[in-house]
Amino acid sequence: MPQLIAGNWKMHCLAAEAVALAQGIAAGAQGIAAELLVCPTALHLAAVAEALHGSSVAVGGQNCHQAPQGAHTGDIAAPMLRDLGATWVILGHSERRLNHGETDELVREKTVAAVEAGLTPIVCVGETTDQRAGGAETEAVGWQLAGSLPKPFTGVLAYEPVWAIGTGKTATEEDVAIMHGFIREELVRQFGDLGQAIRILYGGSVKPANAGSLLAVANVGGALVGGSSLDPREFLAIARAAQAG
Ligand code: 13P
């Protein structure tokens, strides 16, 4: 399976900037063996999906509600994302877990809702600075894996250590090898043979300069990219460093 290189645009770009970014990425996507995905704010999904039409770049949301519809002011349902052209959705990102109090149980419910709507979920896990400082990083990720994934799980995992997000600090290849190996074991324990095939992305200050070495680590199935996904040249350089599978 090819590696997946996903851009999480977070709360960046006005509409015209988002369209220009999508066009820049689509223009350089030919010949790249990795699977490519961009996740703009939901407000720009339709415009970005249109800009990417006919290209090999998919579009996804950054979050969804756990209900398919209803009285939930300000929220966005998974079928609405699908309706605008999204085929993926990021769920349980640490910024949502920390800033919006999302629990493992809620992330699991959202994951079920996403799959029911025809979206492929990217479920994020990762330890905080304090958890790593206390030597509790695998325990923390283990709890998140146990609580956030429905059975069966048809999607992708993303390991994003909170201390590496937007900080320029990247986990070492050894950190990544250990954690991705642990996640693989947990996925196989939870899902049997199916757990072998689930892609596990690494996220946290992935840049063109470190992408090649991070993407070559065992059990790394791709990258979830924040800051560097906002520049087409950087995002495409990361994508070119990916493995065809
Ligand atoms: P950065 O690449 O900016 O560290 O962000 C990572 C991330 O949170 C992607 O979801």
Tab-separated table of C-alpha atoms and ligand atoms in Angstrom:
chain	number	residue	atom	x	y	z
A	1	MET	CA	0.000	0.000	0.000
A	2	PRO	CA	1.418	3.461	-0.833
A	3	GLN	CA	2.159	5.834	2.003
A	4	LEU	CA	-0.414	8.544	2.692
A	5	ILE	CA	0.769	12.150	2.888
A	6	ALA	CA	-1.985	14.248	4.450
A	7	GLY	CA	-1.975	18.012	4.916
A	8	ASN	CA	-3.854	19.399	7.901
A	9	TRP	CA	-4.406	23.042	7.043
A	10	LYS	CA	-5.934	23.698	10.494
A	11	MET	CA	-7.440	27.235	10.812
A	12	HIS	CA	-5.353	28.721	8.000
A	13	CYS	CA	-6.114	30.341	4.617
A	14	LEU	CA	-8.891	32.558	3.346
A	15	ALA	CA	-10.935	31.026	0.520
A	16	ALA	CA	-8.822	32.308	-2.391
A	17	GLU	CA	-5.615	31.255	-0.618
A	18	ALA	CA	-7.006	27.770	-0.019
A	19	VAL	CA	-7.919	27.391	-3.693
A	20	ALA	CA	-4.466	28.627	-4.785
A	21	LEU	CA	-2.783	26.205	-2.375
A	22	ALA	CA	-4.888	23.305	-3.671
A	23	GLN	CA	-4.093	24.252	-7.288
A	24	GLY	CA	-0.386	24.451	-6.486
A	25	ILE	CA	-0.420	20.990	-4.953
A	26	ALA	CA	-2.522	19.474	-7.748
A	27	ALA	CA	-0.178	20.962	-10.379
A	28	GLY	CA	2.808	19.097	-8.916
A	29	ALA	CA	1.074	15.864	-7.945
A	30	GLN	CA	1.599	13.908	-11.163
A	31	GLY	CA	4.062	11.100	-10.846
A	32	ILE	CA	4.030	11.071	-7.046
A	33	ALA	CA	3.594	7.507	-5.831
A	34	ALA	CA	2.205	8.442	-2.408
A	35	GLU	CA	-1.504	8.933	-1.829
A	36	LEU	CA	-2.169	12.651	-1.286
A	37	LEU	CA	-4.803	14.317	0.863
A	38	VAL	CA	-5.486	17.886	1.977
A	39	CYS	CA	-7.803	18.862	4.826
A	40	PRO	CA	-8.911	22.511	4.656
A	41	THR	CA	-11.383	24.146	7.014
A	42	ALA	CA	-14.887	22.803	6.304
A	43	LEU	CA	-15.878	26.248	4.997
A	44	HIS	CA	-13.532	25.792	2.029
A	45	LEU	CA	-14.210	22.125	1.301
A	46	ALA	CA	-16.392	22.704	-1.740
A	47	ALA	CA	-14.021	25.217	-3.342
A	48	VAL	CA	-10.964	23.062	-2.637
A	49	ALA	CA	-12.725	19.914	-3.899
A	50	GLU	CA	-13.558	21.757	-7.109
A	51	ALA	CA	-9.966	22.969	-7.484
A	52	LEU	CA	-8.731	19.389	-7.041
A	53	HIS	CA	-11.280	17.829	-9.386
A	54	GLY	CA	-9.560	15.546	-11.880
A	55	SER	CA	-6.316	15.467	-9.859
A	56	SER	CA	-4.972	12.642	-7.698
A	57	VAL	CA	-5.325	14.716	-4.512
A	58	ALA	CA	-8.199	13.859	-2.156
A	59	VAL	CA	-9.899	16.237	0.246
A	60	GLY	CA	-10.961	15.708	3.844
A	61	GLY	CA	-12.441	17.418	6.881
A	62	GLN	CA	-10.683	18.201	10.156
A	63	ASN	CA	-13.494	17.144	12.481
A	64	CYS	CA	-17.141	16.090	12.462
A	65	HIS	CA	-20.007	15.693	14.897
A	66	GLN	CA	-20.970	12.226	16.120
A	67	ALA	CA	-24.609	12.628	15.005
A	68	PRO	CA	-25.638	12.525	11.331
A	69	GLN	CA	-27.836	15.613	11.790
A	70	GLY	CA	-29.732	17.456	14.515
A	71	ALA	CA	-29.936	20.455	16.818
A	72	HIS	CA	-26.200	21.080	17.284
A	73	THR	CA	-25.548	24.750	16.641
A	74	GLY	CA	-22.234	25.424	14.966
A	75	ASP	CA	-21.370	21.768	14.413
A	76	ILE	CA	-20.787	19.910	11.164
A	77	ALA	CA	-22.085	16.413	10.413
A	78	ALA	CA	-20.076	13.767	8.590
A	79	PRO	CA	-22.644	13.455	5.742
A	80	MET	CA	-22.244	17.219	5.153
A	81	LEU	CA	-18.495	16.770	4.650
A	82	ARG	CA	-19.152	13.861	2.289
A	83	ASP	CA	-21.738	15.918	0.418
A	84	LEU	CA	-19.138	18.613	-0.356
A	85	GLY	CA	-16.630	16.133	-1.762
A	86	ALA	CA	-14.667	15.011	1.294
A	87	THR	CA	-13.653	11.365	1.402
A	88	TRP	CA	-11.563	11.564	4.592
A	89	VAL	CA	-11.814	13.183	8.013
A	90	ILE	CA	-9.237	13.789	10.752
A	91	LEU	CA	-10.647	12.889	14.183
A	92	GLY	CA	-9.357	13.251	17.751
A	93	HIS	CA	-6.531	15.628	16.836
A	94	SER	CA	-4.750	16.715	20.028
A	95	GLU	CA	-5.845	20.306	19.393
A	96	ARG	CA	-9.450	19.107	19.606
A	97	ARG	CA	-8.784	16.806	22.550
A	98	LEU	CA	-7.039	19.634	24.467
A	99	ASN	CA	-8.972	22.737	23.310
A	100	HIS	CA	-12.423	21.174	23.095
A	101	GLY	CA	-12.249	18.467	25.742
A	102	GLU	CA	-12.777	15.611	23.283
A	103	THR	CA	-12.615	12.286	25.089
A	104	ASP	CA	-11.655	8.876	23.697
A	105	GLU	CA	-15.310	7.872	23.845
A	106	LEU	CA	-16.393	10.898	21.806
A	107	VAL	CA	-13.642	10.263	19.245
A	108	ARG	CA	-14.886	6.671	18.943
A	109	GLU	CA	-18.454	7.867	18.342
A	110	LYS	CA	-17.250	10.344	15.723
A	111	THR	CA	-15.254	7.587	14.035
A	112	VAL	CA	-18.377	5.434	13.742
A	113	ALA	CA	-20.313	8.409	12.329
A	114	ALA	CA	-17.579	9.134	9.791
A	115	VAL	CA	-17.499	5.557	8.494
A	116	GLU	CA	-21.300	5.469	8.285
A	117	ALA	CA	-21.152	8.605	6.125
A	118	GLY	CA	-18.642	7.000	3.763
A	119	LEU	CA	-15.570	8.850	5.038
A	120	THR	CA	-12.244	7.253	5.921
A	121	PRO	CA	-11.269	8.441	9.412
A	122	ILE	CA	-7.731	9.376	10.458
A	123	VAL	CA	-7.784	8.894	14.231
A	124	CYS	CA	-5.047	10.802	16.063
A	125	VAL	CA	-3.281	9.743	19.239
A	126	GLY	CA	-0.197	11.061	21.001
A	127	GLU	CA	1.242	11.806	24.412
A	128	THR	CA	1.731	15.214	26.034
A	129	THR	CA	5.067	16.665	27.148
A	130	ASP	CA	4.333	15.712	30.769
A	131	GLN	CA	3.375	12.167	29.893
A	132	ARG	CA	6.646	11.669	28.015
A	133	ALA	CA	8.662	13.370	30.756
A	134	GLY	CA	7.086	10.931	33.214
A	135	GLY	CA	7.902	7.908	31.030
A	136	ALA	CA	4.186	7.278	30.470
A	137	GLU	CA	4.058	7.811	26.701
A	138	THR	CA	3.197	4.267	25.651
A	139	GLU	CA	0.673	3.945	28.462
A	140	ALA	CA	-1.026	7.199	27.376
A	141	VAL	CA	-1.176	6.146	23.730
A	142	GLY	CA	-2.348	2.668	24.773
A	143	TRP	CA	-5.335	4.141	26.606
A	144	GLN	CA	-6.192	6.331	23.627
A	145	LEU	CA	-6.026	3.338	21.279
A	146	ALA	CA	-8.186	1.239	23.576
A	147	GLY	CA	-10.824	3.973	23.879
A	148	SER	CA	-10.880	5.780	20.542
A	149	LEU	CA	-11.253	2.962	18.010
A	150	PRO	CA	-14.557	1.220	17.262
A	151	LYS	CA	-14.651	-2.470	16.336
A	152	PRO	CA	-14.264	-3.090	13.483
A	153	PHE	CA	-11.996	-0.181	12.589
A	154	THR	CA	-11.634	0.776	8.942
A	155	GLY	CA	-9.377	3.772	8.825
A	156	VAL	CA	-5.933	5.164	9.455
A	157	LEU	CA	-4.106	5.975	12.696
A	158	ALA	CA	-1.921	9.037	13.217
A	159	TYR	CA	0.687	9.199	15.966
A	160	GLU	CA	1.303	12.849	16.778
A	161	PRO	CA	3.272	13.514	19.970
A	162	VAL	CA	1.802	16.765	21.306
A	163	TRP	CA	5.256	18.175	22.107
A	164	ALA	CA	6.292	17.836	18.452
A	165	ILE	CA	3.308	19.672	16.948
A	166	GLY	CA	4.179	23.112	15.600
A	167	THR	CA	7.308	23.246	17.746
A	168	GLY	CA	9.989	22.293	15.227
A	169	LYS	CA	10.881	19.427	17.601
A	170	THR	CA	10.563	16.095	15.851
A	171	ALA	CA	10.480	12.719	17.488
A	172	THR	CA	13.712	10.844	16.797
A	173	GLU	CA	13.634	7.906	14.410
A	174	GLU	CA	14.108	5.691	17.463
A	175	ASP	CA	11.114	7.289	19.279
A	176	VAL	CA	9.022	6.798	16.152
A	177	ALA	CA	10.153	3.189	15.667
A	178	ILE	CA	9.308	2.324	19.277
A	179	MET	CA	5.913	4.031	19.293
A	180	HIS	CA	4.807	2.831	15.860
A	181	GLY	CA	5.888	-0.686	16.807
A	182	PHE	CA	3.831	-0.439	19.989
A	183	ILE	CA	0.812	0.904	18.076
A	184	ARG	CA	1.125	-1.944	15.559
A	185	GLU	CA	1.131	-4.509	18.391
A	186	GLU	CA	-1.946	-2.889	19.934
A	187	LEU	CA	-3.782	-2.804	16.589
A	188	VAL	CA	-3.055	-6.490	16.018
A	189	ARG	CA	-4.148	-7.281	19.580
A	190	GLN	CA	-7.430	-5.381	19.044
A	191	PHE	CA	-8.171	-6.311	15.437
A	192	GLY	CA	-6.145	-9.434	14.654
A	193	ASP	CA	-4.716	-9.706	11.128
A	194	LEU	CA	-6.637	-6.593	10.016
A	195	GLY	CA	-4.467	-4.606	12.431
A	196	GLN	CA	-1.399	-5.432	10.303
A	197	ALA	CA	-2.802	-3.504	7.351
A	198	ILE	CA	-3.834	-0.291	9.142
A	199	ARG	CA	-1.605	2.592	8.090
A	200	ILE	CA	0.007	4.491	10.956
A	201	LEU	CA	0.989	8.062	10.041
A	202	TYR	CA	3.569	10.100	11.918
A	203	GLY	CA	2.802	13.771	12.581
A	204	GLY	CA	4.701	16.537	14.355
A	205	SER	CA	7.049	19.001	12.617
A	206	VAL	CA	7.433	16.879	9.476
A	207	LYS	CA	9.484	18.934	6.983
A	208	PRO	CA	11.169	18.184	3.634
A	209	ALA	CA	14.487	17.859	5.511
A	210	ASN	CA	13.326	15.110	7.892
A	211	ALA	CA	10.573	13.429	5.842
A	212	GLY	CA	12.801	10.875	4.109
A	213	SER	CA	14.238	9.449	7.312
A	214	LEU	CA	10.926	9.485	9.227
A	215	LEU	CA	9.008	7.866	6.364
A	216	ALA	CA	11.607	5.087	6.125
A	217	VAL	CA	11.020	3.938	9.731
A	218	ALA	CA	9.287	0.562	10.123
A	219	ASN	CA	5.508	0.768	10.590
A	220	VAL	CA	5.312	4.371	9.321
A	221	GLY	CA	2.550	4.447	6.713
A	222	GLY	CA	2.763	8.118	5.872
A	223	ALA	CA	2.735	11.585	7.416
A	224	LEU	CA	0.194	14.039	8.792
A	225	VAL	CA	1.681	17.441	8.030
A	226	GLY	CA	0.697	20.794	9.560
A	227	GLY	CA	2.864	23.853	8.864
A	228	SER	CA	4.681	22.415	5.842
A	229	SER	CA	1.393	21.525	4.149
A	230	LEU	CA	0.666	25.244	3.661
A	231	ASP	CA	3.422	25.583	1.056
A	232	PRO	CA	2.948	23.512	-2.123
A	233	ARG	CA	6.708	23.090	-2.669
A	234	GLU	CA	7.276	21.823	0.880
A	235	PHE	CA	4.237	19.527	0.853
A	236	LEU	CA	5.205	18.067	-2.525
A	237	ALA	CA	8.814	17.613	-1.402
A	238	ILE	CA	7.554	15.599	1.585
A	239	ALA	CA	5.312	13.589	-0.744
A	240	ARG	CA	8.249	12.800	-3.045
A	241	ALA	CA	10.135	11.435	-0.029
A	242	ALA	CA	7.349	8.916	0.612
A	243	GLN	CA	7.518	5.235	-0.263
A	244	ALA	CA	5.418	3.762	-3.049
A	245	GLY	CA	4.690	0.690	-0.915
B	1	13P	P1	3.067	20.551	12.379
B	1	13P	O1	3.511	19.776	11.154
B	1	13P	O2	2.884	22.007	12.140
B	1	13P	O3	3.940	20.243	13.569
B	1	13P	O4	1.593	19.998	12.758
B	1	13P	C1	1.389	18.641	12.893
B	1	13P	C2	-0.068	18.385	13.022
B	1	13P	O5	-0.662	18.705	14.034
B	1	13P	C3	-0.762	17.776	11.881
B	1	13P	O6	-2.037	17.350	12.243
